[in-house]
Amino acid sequence: MSPRGPYRRHSMQFKLQLCQDIRNGVIGRRDAQRTYSVSANLIQLWLSQFDRGELNQEEAEASVVAEYEGRIAALERKVGQLTMELDMAKKTPRPSPGPVNENSSIVTGPRIAPSGGDVK
């Protein structure tokens, strides 16, 4: 027996479109199973809901709106978090650069003593 993958959620729009395609003869049940990797039982459940009128365009549109509202809320939370982080960064004092040492440079390193000998 193969291990089961994570559960997938199918949008109301997907379910509605698939049921309409099956009922209109655009695609067969087995082809839908293979193409979309959906079990026969799940397709039968969706078709039963479709036939009873439980899957309709209004519910599909409401599902899409709810999905968008969820995304908007998540983005608003992220914007709030980033705004707070930016405010904190502005309030935190920056360390001042240290005194400039004329005897050394990051690029050239320390200067050699004029005598040419070792510096003690």
C-alpha angles and dihedrals in degrees: 000000000000121000115259119243126225118296115267126212119213120207120243088242091057093049092047094048093047093049092048091050092050094046092047092049095245091126133010125234094250093048089050090051093052097039097048100025092237123147122248090239092055092049090050090050092051092047091051090051090046092051091050090051095248092123110060141145094261092056090046091052091046089051091053091048091050090050091051092047089053091051091048091051091050091050092048090053090050092049090050092050093049091047091054091048091050092049090051091049091051092051095048110091115238118234111253116239114260123252115291111250112209092197096067140037131191089231101044103022124215118345119249116249113257092240091064091230132109117290113235 
